[in-house]
CSV table of C-alpha atoms in Angstrom, one decimal:
chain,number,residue,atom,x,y,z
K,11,UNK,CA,0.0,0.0,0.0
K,12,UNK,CA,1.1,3.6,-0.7
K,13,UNK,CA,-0.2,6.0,1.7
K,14,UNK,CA,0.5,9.6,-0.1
K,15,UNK,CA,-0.5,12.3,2.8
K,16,UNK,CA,0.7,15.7,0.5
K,17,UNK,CA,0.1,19.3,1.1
K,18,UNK,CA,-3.3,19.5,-1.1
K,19,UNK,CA,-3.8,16.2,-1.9
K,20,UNK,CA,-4.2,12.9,-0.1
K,21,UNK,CA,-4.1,9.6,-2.0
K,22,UNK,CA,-3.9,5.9,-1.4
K,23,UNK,CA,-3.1,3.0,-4.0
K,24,UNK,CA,-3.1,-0.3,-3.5
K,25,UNK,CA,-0.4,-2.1,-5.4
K,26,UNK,CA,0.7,-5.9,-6.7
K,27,UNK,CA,3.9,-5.7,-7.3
K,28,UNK,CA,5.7,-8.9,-8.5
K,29,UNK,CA,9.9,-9.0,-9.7
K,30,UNK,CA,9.7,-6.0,-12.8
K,31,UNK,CA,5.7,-5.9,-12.9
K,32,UNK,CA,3.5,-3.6,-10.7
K,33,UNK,CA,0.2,-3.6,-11.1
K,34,UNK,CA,-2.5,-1.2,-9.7
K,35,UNK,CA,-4.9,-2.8,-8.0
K,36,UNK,CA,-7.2,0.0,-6.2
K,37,UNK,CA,-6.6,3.6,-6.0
K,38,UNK,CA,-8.3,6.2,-4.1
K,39,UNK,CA,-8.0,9.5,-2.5
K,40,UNK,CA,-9.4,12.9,-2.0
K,41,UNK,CA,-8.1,16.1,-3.8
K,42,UNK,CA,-9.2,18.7,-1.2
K,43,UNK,CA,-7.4,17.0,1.9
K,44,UNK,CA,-3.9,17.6,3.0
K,45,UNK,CA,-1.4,19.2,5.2
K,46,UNK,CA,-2.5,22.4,3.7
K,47,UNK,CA,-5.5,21.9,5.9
K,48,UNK,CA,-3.7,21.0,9.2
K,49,UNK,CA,-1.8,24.5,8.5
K,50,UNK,CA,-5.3,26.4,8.1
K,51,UNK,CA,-6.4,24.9,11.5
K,52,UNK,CA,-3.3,25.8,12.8
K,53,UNK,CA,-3.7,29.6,11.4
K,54,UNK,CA,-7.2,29.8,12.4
K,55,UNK,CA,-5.9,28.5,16.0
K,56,UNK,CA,-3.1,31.6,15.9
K,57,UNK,CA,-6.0,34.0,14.4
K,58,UNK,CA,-8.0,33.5,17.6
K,59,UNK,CA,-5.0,34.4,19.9
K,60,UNK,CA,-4.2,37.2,18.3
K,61,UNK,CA,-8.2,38.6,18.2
K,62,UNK,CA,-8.0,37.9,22.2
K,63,UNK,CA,-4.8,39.4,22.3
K,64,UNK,CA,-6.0,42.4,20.5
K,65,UNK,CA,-9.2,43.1,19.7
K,66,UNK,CA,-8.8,42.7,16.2
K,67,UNK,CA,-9.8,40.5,14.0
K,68,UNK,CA,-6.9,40.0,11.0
K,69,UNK,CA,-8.2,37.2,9.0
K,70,UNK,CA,-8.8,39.7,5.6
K,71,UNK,CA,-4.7,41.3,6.7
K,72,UNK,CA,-3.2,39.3,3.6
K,73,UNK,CA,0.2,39.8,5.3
K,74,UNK,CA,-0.5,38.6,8.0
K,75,UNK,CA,-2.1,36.0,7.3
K,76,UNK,CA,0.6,34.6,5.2
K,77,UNK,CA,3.0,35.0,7.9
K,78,UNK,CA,0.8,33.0,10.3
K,79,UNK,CA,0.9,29.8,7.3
K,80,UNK,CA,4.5,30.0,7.2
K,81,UNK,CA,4.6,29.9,10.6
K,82,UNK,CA,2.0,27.2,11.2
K,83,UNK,CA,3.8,24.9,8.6
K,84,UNK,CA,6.9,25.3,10.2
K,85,UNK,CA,5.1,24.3,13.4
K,86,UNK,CA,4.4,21.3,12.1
K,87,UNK,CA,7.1,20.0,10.5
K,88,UNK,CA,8.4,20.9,14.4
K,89,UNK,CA,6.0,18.4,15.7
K,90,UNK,CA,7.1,15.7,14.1
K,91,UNK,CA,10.3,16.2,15.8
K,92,UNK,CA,9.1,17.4,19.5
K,93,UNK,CA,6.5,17.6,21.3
K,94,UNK,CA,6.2,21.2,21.4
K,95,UNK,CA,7.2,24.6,19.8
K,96,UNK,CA,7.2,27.9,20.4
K,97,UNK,CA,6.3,30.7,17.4
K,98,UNK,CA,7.3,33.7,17.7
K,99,UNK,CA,6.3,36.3,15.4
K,100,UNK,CA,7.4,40.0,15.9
K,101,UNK,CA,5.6,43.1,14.2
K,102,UNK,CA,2.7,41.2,12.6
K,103,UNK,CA,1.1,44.6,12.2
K,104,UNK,CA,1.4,48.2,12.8
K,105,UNK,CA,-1.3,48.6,15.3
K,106,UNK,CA,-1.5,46.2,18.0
K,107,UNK,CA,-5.3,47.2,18.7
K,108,UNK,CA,-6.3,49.3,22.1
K,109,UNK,CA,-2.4,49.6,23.2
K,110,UNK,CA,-1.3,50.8,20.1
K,111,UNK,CA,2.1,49.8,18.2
K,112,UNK,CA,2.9,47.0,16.5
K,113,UNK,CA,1.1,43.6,17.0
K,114,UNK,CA,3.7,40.5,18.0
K,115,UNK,CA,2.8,37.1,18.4
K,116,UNK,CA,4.6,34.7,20.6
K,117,UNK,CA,2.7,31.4,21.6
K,118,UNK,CA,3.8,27.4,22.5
K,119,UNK,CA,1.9,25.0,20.0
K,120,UNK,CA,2.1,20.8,21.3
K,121,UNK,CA,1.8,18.0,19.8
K,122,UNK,CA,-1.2,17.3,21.6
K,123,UNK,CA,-2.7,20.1,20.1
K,124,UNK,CA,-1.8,19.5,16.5
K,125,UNK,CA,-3.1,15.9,16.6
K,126,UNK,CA,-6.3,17.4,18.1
K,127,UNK,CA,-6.7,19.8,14.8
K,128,UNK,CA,-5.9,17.4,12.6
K,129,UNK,CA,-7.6,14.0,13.9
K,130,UNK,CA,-10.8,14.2,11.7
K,131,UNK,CA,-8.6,14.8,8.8
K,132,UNK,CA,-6.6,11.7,9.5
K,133,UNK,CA,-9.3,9.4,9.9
K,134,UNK,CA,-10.9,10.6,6.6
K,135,UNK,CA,-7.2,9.2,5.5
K,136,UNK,CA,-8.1,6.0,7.0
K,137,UNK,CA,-11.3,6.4,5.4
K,138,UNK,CA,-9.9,6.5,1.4
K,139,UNK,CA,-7.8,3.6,2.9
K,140,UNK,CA,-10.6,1.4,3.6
K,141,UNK,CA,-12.6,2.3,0.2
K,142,UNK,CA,-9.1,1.1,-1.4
K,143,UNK,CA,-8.9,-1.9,0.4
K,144,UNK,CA,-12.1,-3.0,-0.8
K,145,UNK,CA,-11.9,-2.1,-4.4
K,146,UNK,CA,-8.5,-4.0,-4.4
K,147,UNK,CA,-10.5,-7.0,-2.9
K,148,UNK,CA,-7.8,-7.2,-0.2
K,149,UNK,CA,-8.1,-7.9,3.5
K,150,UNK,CA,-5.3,-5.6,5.4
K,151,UNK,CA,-3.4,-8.9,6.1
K,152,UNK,CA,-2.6,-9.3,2.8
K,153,UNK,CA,-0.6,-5.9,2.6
K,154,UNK,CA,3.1,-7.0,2.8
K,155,UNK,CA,4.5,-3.4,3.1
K,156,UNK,CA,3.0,0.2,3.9
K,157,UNK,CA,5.3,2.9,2.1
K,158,UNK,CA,4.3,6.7,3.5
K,159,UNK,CA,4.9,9.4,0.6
K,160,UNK,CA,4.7,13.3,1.6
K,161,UNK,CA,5.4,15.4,3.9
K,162,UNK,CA,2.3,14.8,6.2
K,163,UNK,CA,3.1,11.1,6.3
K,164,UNK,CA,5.8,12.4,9.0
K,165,UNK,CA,3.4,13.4,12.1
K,166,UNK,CA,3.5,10.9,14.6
K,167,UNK,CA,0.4,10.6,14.5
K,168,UNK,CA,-0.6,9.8,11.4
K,169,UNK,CA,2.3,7.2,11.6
K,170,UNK,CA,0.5,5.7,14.3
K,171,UNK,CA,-3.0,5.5,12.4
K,172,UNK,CA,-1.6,4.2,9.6
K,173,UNK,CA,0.1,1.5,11.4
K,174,UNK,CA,-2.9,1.0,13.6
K,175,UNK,CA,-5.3,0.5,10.5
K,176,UNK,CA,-2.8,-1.6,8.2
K,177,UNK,CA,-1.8,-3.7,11.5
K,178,UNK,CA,2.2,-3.2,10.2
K,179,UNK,CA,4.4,-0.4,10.9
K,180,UNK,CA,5.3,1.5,7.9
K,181,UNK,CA,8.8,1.1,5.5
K,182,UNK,CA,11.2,3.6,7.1
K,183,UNK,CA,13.9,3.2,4.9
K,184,UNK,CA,12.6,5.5,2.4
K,185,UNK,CA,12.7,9.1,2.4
K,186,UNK,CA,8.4,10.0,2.0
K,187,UNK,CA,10.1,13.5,0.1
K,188,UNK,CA,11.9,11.5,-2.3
K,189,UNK,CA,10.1,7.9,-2.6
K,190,UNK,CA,7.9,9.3,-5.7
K,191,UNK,CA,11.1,10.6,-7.6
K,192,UNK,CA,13.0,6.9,-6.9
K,193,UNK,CA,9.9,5.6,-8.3
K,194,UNK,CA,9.4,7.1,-11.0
């Protein structure tokens, strides 16, 4: 099985793959689900601080607003390494609301909280996964390996749902940024 958890996109394939032949047995996925919307959780997560911080609401600010995704991806590529990080984000904005001056943000995002955001989004993963399991006609104890493909595939906890649902911990020794390049 190929689990591909991308920034837009999230698709799942279920392969046979015997000596120089691979075959395609099932495919399936979901073009609007990805790590793109763990970020916008995130953002919208940051958004609300910074309205009870301020007063303000900034979700039409363009700028900052793409400050807050650049932050909130960073975040998460954190959390697949700790189990907490801080972001700090200085002179978001001019005016910081009833104090006046410029607007910073500095806040501690955990792991806890990011698998929180983004559990309904995984188990829509698991989801696509079942669907593809079916149209393969496969039970998951015939899946003999679980390869993990984009960047997403790295948060802990989709590791562990993936592993839960296939009943197999996924291939490690293969990079999830590069495994679609080496296949192709």
């Amino acid at each position: 099985a190929v689990y591909d958890f991308g920034g837009g996109t999230f698709d799942v394939s279920v392969l046979h793959v015997d000596e120089d032949l691979v075959e395609v047995l099932s495919s399936h996925g979901d073009t609007h689900l990805g790590g793109d919307d763990i970020d916008a959780r995130i953002v919208d997560w940051l958004l609300f601080q910074l309205e009870e911080q301020s007063g303000r609401d900034l979700r039409e600010d363009s700028t900052v607003v793409q400050r807050l995704r650049e932050a909130a991806e960073t975040a998460k590529i954190d959390l697949s390494m700790r189990t907490e990080t801080e972001i700090n984000l200085p002179f978001l904005c001019e005016d910081g609301g009833e104090n006046g001056g410029p607007l910073h943000l500095r806040t501690t995002l955990r792991r806890e909280t990011l698998e929180r955001f983004a559990g309904d989004l995984i188990e829509k993963t698991l989801e696509c996964c079942d669907k593809a399991m079916i149209d393969a006609r496969k039970r998951k104890s015939d899946i003999d390996a679980v390869v993990m493909v984009g960047g997403s595939s790295r948060i802990p906890a989709v590791q562990r749902a993936v592993t839960n649902f296939f009943g197999r911990k996924p291939l490690r020794n293969v990079n999830p940024d590069e495994v679609v390049a080496l296949g192709a």
